[in-house]
Short mmCIF file of C-alpha atoms in Angstrom, two decimals:
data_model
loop_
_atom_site.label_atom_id
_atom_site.label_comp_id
_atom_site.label_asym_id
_atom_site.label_seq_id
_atom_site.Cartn_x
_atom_site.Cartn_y
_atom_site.Cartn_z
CA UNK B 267 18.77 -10.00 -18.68
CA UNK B 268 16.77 -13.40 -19.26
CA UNK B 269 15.54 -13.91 -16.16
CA UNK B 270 14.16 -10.13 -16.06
CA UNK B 271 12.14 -11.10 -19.80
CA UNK B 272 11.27 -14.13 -17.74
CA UNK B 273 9.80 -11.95 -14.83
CA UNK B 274 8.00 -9.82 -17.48
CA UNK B 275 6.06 -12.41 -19.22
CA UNK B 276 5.16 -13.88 -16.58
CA UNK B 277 3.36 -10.58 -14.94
CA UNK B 278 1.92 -10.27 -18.52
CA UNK B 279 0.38 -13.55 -18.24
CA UNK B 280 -1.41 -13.13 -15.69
CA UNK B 281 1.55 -14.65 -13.16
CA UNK B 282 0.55 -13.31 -9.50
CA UNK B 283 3.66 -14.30 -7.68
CA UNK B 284 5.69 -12.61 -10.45
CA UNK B 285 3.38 -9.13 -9.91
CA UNK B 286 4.47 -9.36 -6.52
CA UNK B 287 7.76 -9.88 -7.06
CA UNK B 288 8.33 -7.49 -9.57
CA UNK B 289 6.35 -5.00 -7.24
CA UNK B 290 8.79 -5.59 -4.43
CA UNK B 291 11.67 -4.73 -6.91
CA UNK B 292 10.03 -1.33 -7.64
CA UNK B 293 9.54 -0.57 -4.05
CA UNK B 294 13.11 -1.22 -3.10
CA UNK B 295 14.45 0.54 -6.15
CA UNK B 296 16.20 -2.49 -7.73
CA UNK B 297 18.17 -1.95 -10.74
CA UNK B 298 16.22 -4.42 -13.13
CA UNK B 299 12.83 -2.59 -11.86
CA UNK B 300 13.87 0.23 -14.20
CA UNK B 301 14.38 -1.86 -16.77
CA UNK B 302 11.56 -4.03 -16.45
CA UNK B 303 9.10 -0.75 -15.69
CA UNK B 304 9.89 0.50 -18.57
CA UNK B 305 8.90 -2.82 -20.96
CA UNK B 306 5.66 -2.58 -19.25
CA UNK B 307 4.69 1.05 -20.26
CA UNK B 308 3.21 0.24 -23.40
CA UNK B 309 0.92 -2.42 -21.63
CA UNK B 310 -0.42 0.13 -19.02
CA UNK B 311 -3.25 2.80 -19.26
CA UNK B 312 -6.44 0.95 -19.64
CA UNK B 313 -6.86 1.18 -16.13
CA UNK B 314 -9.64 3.53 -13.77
CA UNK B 315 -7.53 4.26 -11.16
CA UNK B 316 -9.34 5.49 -7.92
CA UNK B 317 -7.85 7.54 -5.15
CA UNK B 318 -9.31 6.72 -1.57
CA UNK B 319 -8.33 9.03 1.14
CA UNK B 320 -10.06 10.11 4.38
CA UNK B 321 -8.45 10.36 7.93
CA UNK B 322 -7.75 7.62 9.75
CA UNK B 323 -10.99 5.74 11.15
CA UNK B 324 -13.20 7.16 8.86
CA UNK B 325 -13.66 3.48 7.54
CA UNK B 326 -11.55 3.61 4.48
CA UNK B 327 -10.36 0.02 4.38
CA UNK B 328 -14.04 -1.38 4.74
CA UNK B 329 -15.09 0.83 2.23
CA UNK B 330 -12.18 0.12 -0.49
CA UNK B 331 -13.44 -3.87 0.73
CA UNK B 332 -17.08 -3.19 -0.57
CA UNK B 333 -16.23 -0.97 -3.69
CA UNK B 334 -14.22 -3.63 -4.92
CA UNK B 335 -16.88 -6.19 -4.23
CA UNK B 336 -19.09 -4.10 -6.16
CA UNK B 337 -16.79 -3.66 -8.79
CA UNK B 338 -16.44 -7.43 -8.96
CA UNK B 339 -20.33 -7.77 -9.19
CA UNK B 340 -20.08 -5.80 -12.70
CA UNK B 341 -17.86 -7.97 -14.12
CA UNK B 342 -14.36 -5.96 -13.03
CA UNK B 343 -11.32 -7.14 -12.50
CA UNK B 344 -9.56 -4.81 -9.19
CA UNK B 345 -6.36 -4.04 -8.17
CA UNK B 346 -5.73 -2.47 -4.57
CA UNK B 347 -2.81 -0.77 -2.97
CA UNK B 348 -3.50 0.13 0.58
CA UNK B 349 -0.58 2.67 1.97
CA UNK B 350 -0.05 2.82 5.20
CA UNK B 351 2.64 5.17 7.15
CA UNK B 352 6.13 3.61 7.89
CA UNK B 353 7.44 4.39 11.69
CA UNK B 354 10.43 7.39 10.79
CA UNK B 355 12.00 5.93 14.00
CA UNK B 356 12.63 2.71 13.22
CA UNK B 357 11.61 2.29 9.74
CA UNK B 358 9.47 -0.67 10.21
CA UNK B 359 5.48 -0.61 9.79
CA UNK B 360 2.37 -2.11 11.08
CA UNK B 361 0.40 -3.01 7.40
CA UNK B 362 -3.12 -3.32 8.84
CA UNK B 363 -5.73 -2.67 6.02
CA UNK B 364 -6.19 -6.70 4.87
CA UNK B 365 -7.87 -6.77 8.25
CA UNK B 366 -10.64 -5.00 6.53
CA UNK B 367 -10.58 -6.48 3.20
CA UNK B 368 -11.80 -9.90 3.87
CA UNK B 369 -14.64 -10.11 1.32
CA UNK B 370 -13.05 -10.17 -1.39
CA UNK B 371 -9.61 -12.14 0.38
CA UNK B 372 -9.90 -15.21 -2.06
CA UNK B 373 -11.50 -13.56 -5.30
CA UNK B 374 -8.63 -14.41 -7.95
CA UNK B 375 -9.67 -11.63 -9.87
CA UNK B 376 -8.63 -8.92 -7.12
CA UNK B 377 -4.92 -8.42 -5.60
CA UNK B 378 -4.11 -6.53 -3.12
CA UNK B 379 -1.18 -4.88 -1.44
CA UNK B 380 -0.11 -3.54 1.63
CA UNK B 381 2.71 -0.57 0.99
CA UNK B 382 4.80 0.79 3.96
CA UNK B 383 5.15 4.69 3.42
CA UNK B 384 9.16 4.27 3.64
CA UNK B 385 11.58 7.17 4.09
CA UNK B 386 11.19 8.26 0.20
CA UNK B 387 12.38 11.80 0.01
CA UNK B 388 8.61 13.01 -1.62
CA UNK B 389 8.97 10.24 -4.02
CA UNK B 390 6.49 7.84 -2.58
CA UNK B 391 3.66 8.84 -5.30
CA UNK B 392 6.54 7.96 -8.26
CA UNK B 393 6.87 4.61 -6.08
CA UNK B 394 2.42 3.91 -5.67
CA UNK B 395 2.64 4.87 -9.32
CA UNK B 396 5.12 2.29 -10.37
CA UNK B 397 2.71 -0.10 -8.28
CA UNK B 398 -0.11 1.05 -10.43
CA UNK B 399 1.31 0.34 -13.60
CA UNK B 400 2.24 -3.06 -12.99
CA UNK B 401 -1.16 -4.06 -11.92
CA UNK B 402 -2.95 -1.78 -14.64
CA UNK B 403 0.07 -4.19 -17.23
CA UNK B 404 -1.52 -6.92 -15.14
CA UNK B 405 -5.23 -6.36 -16.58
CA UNK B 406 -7.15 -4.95 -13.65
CA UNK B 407 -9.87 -2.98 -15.09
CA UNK B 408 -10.01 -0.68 -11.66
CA UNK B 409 -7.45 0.35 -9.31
CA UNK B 410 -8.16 1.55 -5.86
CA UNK B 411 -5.74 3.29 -4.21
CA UNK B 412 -6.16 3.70 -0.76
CA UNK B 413 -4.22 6.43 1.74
CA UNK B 414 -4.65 7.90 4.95
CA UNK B 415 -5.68 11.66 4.05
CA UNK B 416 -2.65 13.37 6.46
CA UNK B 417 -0.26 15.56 4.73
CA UNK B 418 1.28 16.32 1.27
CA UNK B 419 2.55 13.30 -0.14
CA UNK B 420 -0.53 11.65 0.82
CA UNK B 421 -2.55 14.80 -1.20
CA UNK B 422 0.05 14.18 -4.06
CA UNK B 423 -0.48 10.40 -4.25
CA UNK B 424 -4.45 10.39 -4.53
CA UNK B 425 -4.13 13.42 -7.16
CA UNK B 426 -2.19 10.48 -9.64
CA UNK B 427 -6.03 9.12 -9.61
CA UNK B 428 -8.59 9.37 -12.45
CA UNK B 429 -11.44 9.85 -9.64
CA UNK B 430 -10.64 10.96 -6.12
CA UNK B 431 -12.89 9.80 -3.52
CA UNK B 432 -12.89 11.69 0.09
CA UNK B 433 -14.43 9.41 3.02
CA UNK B 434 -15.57 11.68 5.73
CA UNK B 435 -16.87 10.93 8.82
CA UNK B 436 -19.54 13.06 10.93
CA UNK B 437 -18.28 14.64 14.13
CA UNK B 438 -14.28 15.37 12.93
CA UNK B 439 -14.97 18.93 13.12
CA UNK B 440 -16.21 21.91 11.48
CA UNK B 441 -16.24 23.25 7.59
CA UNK B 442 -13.19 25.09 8.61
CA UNK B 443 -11.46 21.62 9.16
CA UNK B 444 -12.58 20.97 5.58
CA UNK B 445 -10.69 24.09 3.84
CA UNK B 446 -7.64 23.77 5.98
CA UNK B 447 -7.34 19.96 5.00
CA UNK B 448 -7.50 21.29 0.83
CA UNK B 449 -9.71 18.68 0.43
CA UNK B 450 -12.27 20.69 -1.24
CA UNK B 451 -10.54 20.89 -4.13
CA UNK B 452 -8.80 17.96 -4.98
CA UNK B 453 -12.76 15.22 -4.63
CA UNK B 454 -14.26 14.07 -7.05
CA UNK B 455 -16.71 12.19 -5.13
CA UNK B 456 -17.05 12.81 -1.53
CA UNK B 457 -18.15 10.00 0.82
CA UNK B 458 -20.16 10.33 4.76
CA UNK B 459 -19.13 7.25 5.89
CA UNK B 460 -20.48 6.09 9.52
CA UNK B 461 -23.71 7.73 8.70
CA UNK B 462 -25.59 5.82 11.02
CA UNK B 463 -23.69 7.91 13.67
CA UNK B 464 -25.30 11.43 14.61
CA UNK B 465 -24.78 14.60 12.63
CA UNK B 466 -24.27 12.79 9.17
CA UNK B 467 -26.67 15.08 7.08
CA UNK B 468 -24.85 18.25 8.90
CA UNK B 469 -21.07 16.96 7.65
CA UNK B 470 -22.67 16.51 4.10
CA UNK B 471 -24.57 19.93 4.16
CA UNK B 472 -21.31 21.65 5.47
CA UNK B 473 -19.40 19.62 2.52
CA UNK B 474 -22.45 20.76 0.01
CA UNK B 475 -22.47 24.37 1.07
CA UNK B 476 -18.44 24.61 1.00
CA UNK B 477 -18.56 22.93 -2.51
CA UNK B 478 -21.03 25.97 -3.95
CA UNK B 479 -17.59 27.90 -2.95
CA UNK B 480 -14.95 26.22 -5.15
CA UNK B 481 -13.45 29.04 -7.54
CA UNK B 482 -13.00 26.66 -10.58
CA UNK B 483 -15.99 25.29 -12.30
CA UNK B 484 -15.13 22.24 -14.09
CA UNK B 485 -18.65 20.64 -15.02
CA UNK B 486 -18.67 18.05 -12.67
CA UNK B 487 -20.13 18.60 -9.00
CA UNK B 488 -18.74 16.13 -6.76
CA UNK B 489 -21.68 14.47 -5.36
CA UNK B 490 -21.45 13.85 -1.74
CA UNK B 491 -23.09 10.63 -0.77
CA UNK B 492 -24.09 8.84 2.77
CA UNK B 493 -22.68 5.23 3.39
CA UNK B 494 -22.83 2.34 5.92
CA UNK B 495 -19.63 0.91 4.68
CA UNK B 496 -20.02 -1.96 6.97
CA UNK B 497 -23.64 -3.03 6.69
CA UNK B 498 -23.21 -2.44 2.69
CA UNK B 499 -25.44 0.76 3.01
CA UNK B 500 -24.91 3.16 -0.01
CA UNK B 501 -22.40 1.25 -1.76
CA UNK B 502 -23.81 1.56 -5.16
CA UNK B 503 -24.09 4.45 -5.66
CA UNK B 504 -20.66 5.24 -4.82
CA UNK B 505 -19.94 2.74 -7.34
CA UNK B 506 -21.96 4.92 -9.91
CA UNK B 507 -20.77 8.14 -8.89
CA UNK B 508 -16.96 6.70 -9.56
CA UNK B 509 -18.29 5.51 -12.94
CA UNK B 510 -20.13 8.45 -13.86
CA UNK B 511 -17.10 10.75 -13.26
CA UNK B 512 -14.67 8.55 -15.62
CA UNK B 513 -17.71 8.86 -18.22
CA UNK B 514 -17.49 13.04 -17.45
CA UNK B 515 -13.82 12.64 -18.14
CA UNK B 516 -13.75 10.90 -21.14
CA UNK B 517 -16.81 13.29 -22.79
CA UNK B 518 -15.77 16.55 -21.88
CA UNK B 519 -12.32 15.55 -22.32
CA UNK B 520 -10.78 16.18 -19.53
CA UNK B 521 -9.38 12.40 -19.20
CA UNK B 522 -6.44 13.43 -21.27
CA UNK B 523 -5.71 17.18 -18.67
CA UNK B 524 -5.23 14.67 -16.05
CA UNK B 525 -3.31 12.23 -17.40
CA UNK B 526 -1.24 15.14 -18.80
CA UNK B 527 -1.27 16.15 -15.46
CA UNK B 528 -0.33 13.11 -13.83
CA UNK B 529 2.79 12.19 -16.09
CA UNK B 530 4.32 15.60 -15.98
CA UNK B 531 3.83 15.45 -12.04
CA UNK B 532 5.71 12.01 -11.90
CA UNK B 533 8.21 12.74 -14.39
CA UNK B 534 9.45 15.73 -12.47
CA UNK B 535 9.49 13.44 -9.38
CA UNK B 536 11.56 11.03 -10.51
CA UNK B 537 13.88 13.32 -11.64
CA UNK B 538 13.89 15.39 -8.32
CA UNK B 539 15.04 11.54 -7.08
CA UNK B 540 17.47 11.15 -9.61
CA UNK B 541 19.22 14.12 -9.02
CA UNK B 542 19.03 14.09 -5.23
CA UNK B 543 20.61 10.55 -5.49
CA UNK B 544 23.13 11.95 -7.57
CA UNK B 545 24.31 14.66 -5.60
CA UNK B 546 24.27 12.48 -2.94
CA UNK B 547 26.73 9.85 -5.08
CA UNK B 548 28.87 12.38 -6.05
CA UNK B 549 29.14 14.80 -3.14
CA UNK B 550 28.68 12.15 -0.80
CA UNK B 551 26.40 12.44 2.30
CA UNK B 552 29.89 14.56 4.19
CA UNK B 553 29.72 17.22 2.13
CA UNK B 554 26.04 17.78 2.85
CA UNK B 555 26.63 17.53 6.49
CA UNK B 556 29.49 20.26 5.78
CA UNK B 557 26.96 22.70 4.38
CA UNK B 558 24.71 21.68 7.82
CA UNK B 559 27.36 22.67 9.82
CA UNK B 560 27.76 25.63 8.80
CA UNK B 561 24.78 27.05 8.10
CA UNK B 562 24.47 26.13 12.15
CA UNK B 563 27.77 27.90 12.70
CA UNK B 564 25.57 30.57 11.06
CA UNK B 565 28.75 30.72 8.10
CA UNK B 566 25.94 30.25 5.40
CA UNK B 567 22.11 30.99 4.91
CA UNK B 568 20.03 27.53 3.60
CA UNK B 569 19.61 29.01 0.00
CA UNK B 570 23.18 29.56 -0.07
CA UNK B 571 24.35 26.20 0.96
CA UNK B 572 21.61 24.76 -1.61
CA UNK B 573 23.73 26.77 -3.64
CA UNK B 574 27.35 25.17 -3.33
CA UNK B 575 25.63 21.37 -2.73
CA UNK B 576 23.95 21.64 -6.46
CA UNK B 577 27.36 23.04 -7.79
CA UNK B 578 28.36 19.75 -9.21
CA UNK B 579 25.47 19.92 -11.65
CA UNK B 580 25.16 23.04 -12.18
CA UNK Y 192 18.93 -0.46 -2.32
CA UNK Y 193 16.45 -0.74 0.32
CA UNK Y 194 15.67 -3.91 0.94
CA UNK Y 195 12.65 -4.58 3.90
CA UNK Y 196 12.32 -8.59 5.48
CA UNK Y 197 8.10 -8.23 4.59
CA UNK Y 198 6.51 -10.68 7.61
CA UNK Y 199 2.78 -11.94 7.15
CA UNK Y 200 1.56 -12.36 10.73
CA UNK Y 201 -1.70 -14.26 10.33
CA UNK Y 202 -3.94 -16.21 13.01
CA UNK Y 203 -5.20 -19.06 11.51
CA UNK Y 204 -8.46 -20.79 13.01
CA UNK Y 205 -10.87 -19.73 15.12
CA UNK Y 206 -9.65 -18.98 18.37
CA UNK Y 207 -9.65 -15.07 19.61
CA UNK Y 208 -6.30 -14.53 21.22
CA UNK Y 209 -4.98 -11.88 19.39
CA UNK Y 210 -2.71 -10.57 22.33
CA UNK Y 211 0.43 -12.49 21.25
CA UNK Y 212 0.37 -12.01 17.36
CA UNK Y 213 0.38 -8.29 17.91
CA UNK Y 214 2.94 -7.68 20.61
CA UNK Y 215 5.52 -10.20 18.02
CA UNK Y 216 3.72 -7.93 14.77
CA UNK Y 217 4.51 -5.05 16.90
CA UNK Y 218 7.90 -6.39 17.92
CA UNK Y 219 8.93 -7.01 14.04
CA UNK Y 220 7.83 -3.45 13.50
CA UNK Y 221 10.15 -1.63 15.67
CA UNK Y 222 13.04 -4.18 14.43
CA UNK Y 223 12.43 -2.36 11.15
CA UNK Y 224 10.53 -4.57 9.38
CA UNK Y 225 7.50 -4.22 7.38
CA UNK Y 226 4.62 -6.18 8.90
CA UNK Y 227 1.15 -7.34 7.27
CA UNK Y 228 -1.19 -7.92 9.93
CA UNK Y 229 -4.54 -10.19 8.55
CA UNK Y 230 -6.74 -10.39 11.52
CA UNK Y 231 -8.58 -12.87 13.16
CA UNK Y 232 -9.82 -16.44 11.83
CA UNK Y 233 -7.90 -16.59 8.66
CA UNK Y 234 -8.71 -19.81 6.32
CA UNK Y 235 -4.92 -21.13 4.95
CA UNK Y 236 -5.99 -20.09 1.58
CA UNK Y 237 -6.43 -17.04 2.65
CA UNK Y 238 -3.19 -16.44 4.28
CA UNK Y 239 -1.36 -18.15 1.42
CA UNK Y 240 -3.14 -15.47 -1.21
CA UNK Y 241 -2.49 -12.67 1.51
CA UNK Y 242 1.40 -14.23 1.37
CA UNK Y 243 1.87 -14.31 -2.38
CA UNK Y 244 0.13 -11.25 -3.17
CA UNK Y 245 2.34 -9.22 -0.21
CA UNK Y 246 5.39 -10.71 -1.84
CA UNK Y 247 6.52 -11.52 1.87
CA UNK Y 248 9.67 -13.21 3.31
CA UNK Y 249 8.47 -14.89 6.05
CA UNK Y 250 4.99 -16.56 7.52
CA UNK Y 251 4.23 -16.24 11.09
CA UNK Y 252 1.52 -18.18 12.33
CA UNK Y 253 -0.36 -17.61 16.16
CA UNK Y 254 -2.50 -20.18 17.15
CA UNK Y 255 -3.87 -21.71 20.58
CA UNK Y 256 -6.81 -23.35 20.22
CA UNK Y 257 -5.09 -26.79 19.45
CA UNK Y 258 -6.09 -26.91 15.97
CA UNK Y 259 -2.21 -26.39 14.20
CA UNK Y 260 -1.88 -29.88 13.20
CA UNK Y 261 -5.11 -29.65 11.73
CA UNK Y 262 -4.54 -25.80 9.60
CA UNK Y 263 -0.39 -25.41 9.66
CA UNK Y 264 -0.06 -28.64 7.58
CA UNK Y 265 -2.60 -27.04 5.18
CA UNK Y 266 -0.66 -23.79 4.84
CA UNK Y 267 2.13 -25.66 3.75
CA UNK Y 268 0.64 -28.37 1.61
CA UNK Y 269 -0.94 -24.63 -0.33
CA UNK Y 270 2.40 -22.88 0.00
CA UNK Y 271 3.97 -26.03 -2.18
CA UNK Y 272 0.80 -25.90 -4.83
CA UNK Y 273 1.26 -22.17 -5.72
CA UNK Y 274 4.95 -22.72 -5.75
CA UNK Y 275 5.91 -20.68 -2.91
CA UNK Y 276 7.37 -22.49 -0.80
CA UNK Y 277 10.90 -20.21 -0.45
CA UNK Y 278 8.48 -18.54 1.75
CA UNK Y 279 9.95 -19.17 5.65
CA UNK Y 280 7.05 -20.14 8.04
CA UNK Y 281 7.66 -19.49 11.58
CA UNK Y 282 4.83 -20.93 14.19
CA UNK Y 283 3.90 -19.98 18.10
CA UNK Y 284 1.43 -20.27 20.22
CA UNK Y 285 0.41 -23.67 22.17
CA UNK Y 286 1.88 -26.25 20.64
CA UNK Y 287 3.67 -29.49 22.34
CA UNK Y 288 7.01 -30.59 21.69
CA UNK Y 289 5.72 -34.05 20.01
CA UNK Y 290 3.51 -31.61 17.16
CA UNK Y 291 6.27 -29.40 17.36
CA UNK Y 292 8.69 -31.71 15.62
CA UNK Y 293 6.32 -32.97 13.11
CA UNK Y 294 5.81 -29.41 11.92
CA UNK Y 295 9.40 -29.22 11.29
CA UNK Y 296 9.52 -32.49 9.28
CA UNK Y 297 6.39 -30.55 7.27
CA UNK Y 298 9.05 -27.61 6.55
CA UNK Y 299 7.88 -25.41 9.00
CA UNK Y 300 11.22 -23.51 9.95
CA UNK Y 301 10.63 -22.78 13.61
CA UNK Y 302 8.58 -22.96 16.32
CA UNK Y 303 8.36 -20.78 18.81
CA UNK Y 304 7.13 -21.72 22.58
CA UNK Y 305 4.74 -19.48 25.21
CA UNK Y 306 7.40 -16.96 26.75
CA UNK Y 307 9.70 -16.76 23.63
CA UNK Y 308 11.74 -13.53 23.71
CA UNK Y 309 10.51 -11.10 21.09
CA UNK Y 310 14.12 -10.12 20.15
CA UNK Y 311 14.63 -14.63 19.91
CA UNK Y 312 12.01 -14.02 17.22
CA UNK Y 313 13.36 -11.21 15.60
CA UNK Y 314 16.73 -12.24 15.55
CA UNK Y 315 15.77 -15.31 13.71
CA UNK Y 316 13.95 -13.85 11.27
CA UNK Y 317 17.28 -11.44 10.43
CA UNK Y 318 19.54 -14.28 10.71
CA UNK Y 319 17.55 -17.08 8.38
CA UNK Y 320 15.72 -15.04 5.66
CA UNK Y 321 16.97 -15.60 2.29
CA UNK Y 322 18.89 -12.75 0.62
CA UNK Y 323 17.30 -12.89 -3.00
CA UNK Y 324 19.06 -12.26 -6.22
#
């Protein structure tokens, strides 16, 4: 495949249409992605990647805008992937976070992407991770990725990051919001945003007091810090506190648990994919509906219809 | 595979009438496409990084304060200097039939008058966007 070597050196030089492209391929699953993916392995882990998540209006997009101009300050080169969710009805989606990200629009030393959610069957962190790895191959020093803080794969996504960072907002509701959301557990550094707005300091004392309660002590206490994201209020020491936890990582070494972590997470993803997609090749999409139908007809219980559809591999 | 038509809709310049690039973004969106919405006031450069970065098939450009011939022409001039120019552009807003056809002699693929169809729009798109290797 020439024209995939081609592709290949070109994202390793430094190429930006070719990062695109080549991102594109991994998002639609193309056949040379694989190939190409897996050339680019050795070129990848020098990268702090940084999970954003918060829900939606909390300021997330402004706030990935001014990290990454901070980043930028110190000398950093920054990747960004903003997810955003893809309609299930039609398929299509509204990518809106470059809105937000206008500082730092023209800097050739950030990129940025927009990533529709898509349909993936629980494999959209594999897919955000592919899109990590080529800009990590790429040479950005830190990658923010940035998702809207609603459900599991969202969770799943930001726990593929180094450093998680939770944006809250004052006002969305009690501590009990806090513990149903599992949020608690999964921050690193947890973020106030809007904290000109009323009832900042309670959200952050809940947060504190709720933190005292987490069950595993793992030497770092997520600090929880008060920003302005939009008048540049508090940005810096965000910045630190991002910095400071990849320094707790790599000391105490927990850098390599997560990683760990991380890969073994993926790699059974992709192979929950794999094998989905091969059931699906083999058995074809009729013989699924089959099993539906009679599991309505109530024929067969669920487990027992898993059952007969994983036959062919079993 | 799953293959997505990725659509840029930017608003160049600095007029503030938003209302028409997000009922077409919107419109895209429920044909199943994967829109990247930039915002107001966008500088060509901008949208040309914003287009290269997003990997995109298609440009759509709103604009109604008169200035096209002044910013489309520099979209494309920047869309030929980073080699990108596979990249459709599609234009609306106000623009007369006289700038209209320059545009197209620029390699602007279509322009689309005040009271266009949505589904004219999408249907285009669909029916002229490259299939890639």
């Amino acid at each position: 495949m020439d024209s995939l070597t081609n592709l290949l050196t070109r994202v390793l030089s430094g190429d930006r249409r070719a990062v695109a492209r080549l991102m594109t391929m991994a998002e639609n699953g193309d056949a040379g992605a694989r190939e190409a993916m897996a050339k680019l392995h050795p070129h990848t882990g020098k990268a702090h990647i940084v999970g954003i998540t918060g829900p939606p209006g909390s300021g997330k997009s402004t706030l990935v805008d001014k990290l990454a101009l901070e980043f930028r300050r110190l000398g950093k080169s920054v990747g960004i992937i903003a997810v955003d969710p893809t309609s299930p009805f039609t398929g299509g989606a509204l990518l809106g976070d470059r809105i937000r990200m206008n500082a730092i629009a023209l800097d050739r030393n950030v990129f940025i992407r927009s990533m529709g959610s898509r349909g993936h069957l629980g494999g959209l962190a594999s897919k955000t991770g592919d899109l990590v790895r080529i800009l990590d191959a790429h040479g950005k020093d830190v990658i923010l990725v940035e998702t809207v803080g609603a459900g599991q794969s969202e969770v799943e996504i930001v726990r593929t990051a180094h450093t998680t960072v939770i944006v809250e907002v004052p006002g969305l509701g009690d501590d009990i919001q806090a513990i149903k959301a599992g949020i608690l557990e999964i921050g690193d550094v947890f973020v106030v945003n809007k904290a000109d707005l009323g009832g900042a300091d309670e959200t952050a004392r809940e947060l504190d007091t709720m933190l005292d309660m987490n069950p595993v002590d793992t030497g770092w206490r997520p600090p929880i810090l008060q920003t302005v994201a939009k008048s540049d209020t508090g940005i810096l020491e965000v910045v630190d506190a991002i910095t400071s936890h990849m320094d707790h990582l790599k000391e105490t070494g927990n850098l390599k648990d997560r990683v760990r972590e991380r890969e073994k997470t993926n790699l059974l993803e992709l192979v929950r994919d794999r094998v989905v997609d091969s059931l699906m090749e083999n058995d074809n999409e009729r013989g699924l509906e089959d099993l539906v139908d009679s599991i309505m007809k109530y024929e067969l219980d669920p487990h027992t219809a898993a059952e007969r559809f994983l036959k062919p591999i079993r | 595979m799953d293959r997505k038509i990725r659509v840029l809709v930017a608003k160049p310049g600095l007029d503030g009438h938003d209302r028409g690039a997000k009922v077409v973004a919107r419109a895209l969106r429920d044909a199943g496409m994967e829109v990247i919405y930039t915002g107001l006031h966008q500088s060509p450069e901008s949208i040309v990084e914003a287009a290269i970065q997003e990997d995109v098939d298609v440009i759509g450009l709103s604009l109604l304060s008169g200035a096209h011939m002044t910013l489309f022409p520099d979209v494309m001039r920047l869309l030929k200097e980073n080699d990108a120019e596979d990249i459709m552009v599609t234009c609306g807003g106000i623009i007369p039939d006289s700038d209209a056809k320059k545009l197209l002699d620029l390699g602007v693929s279509k322009v689309f008058g005040p009271g266009t169809p949505t589904d004219e729009i999408v249907d285009y798109i669909k029916n002229n966007v490259e299939p890639r290797e």
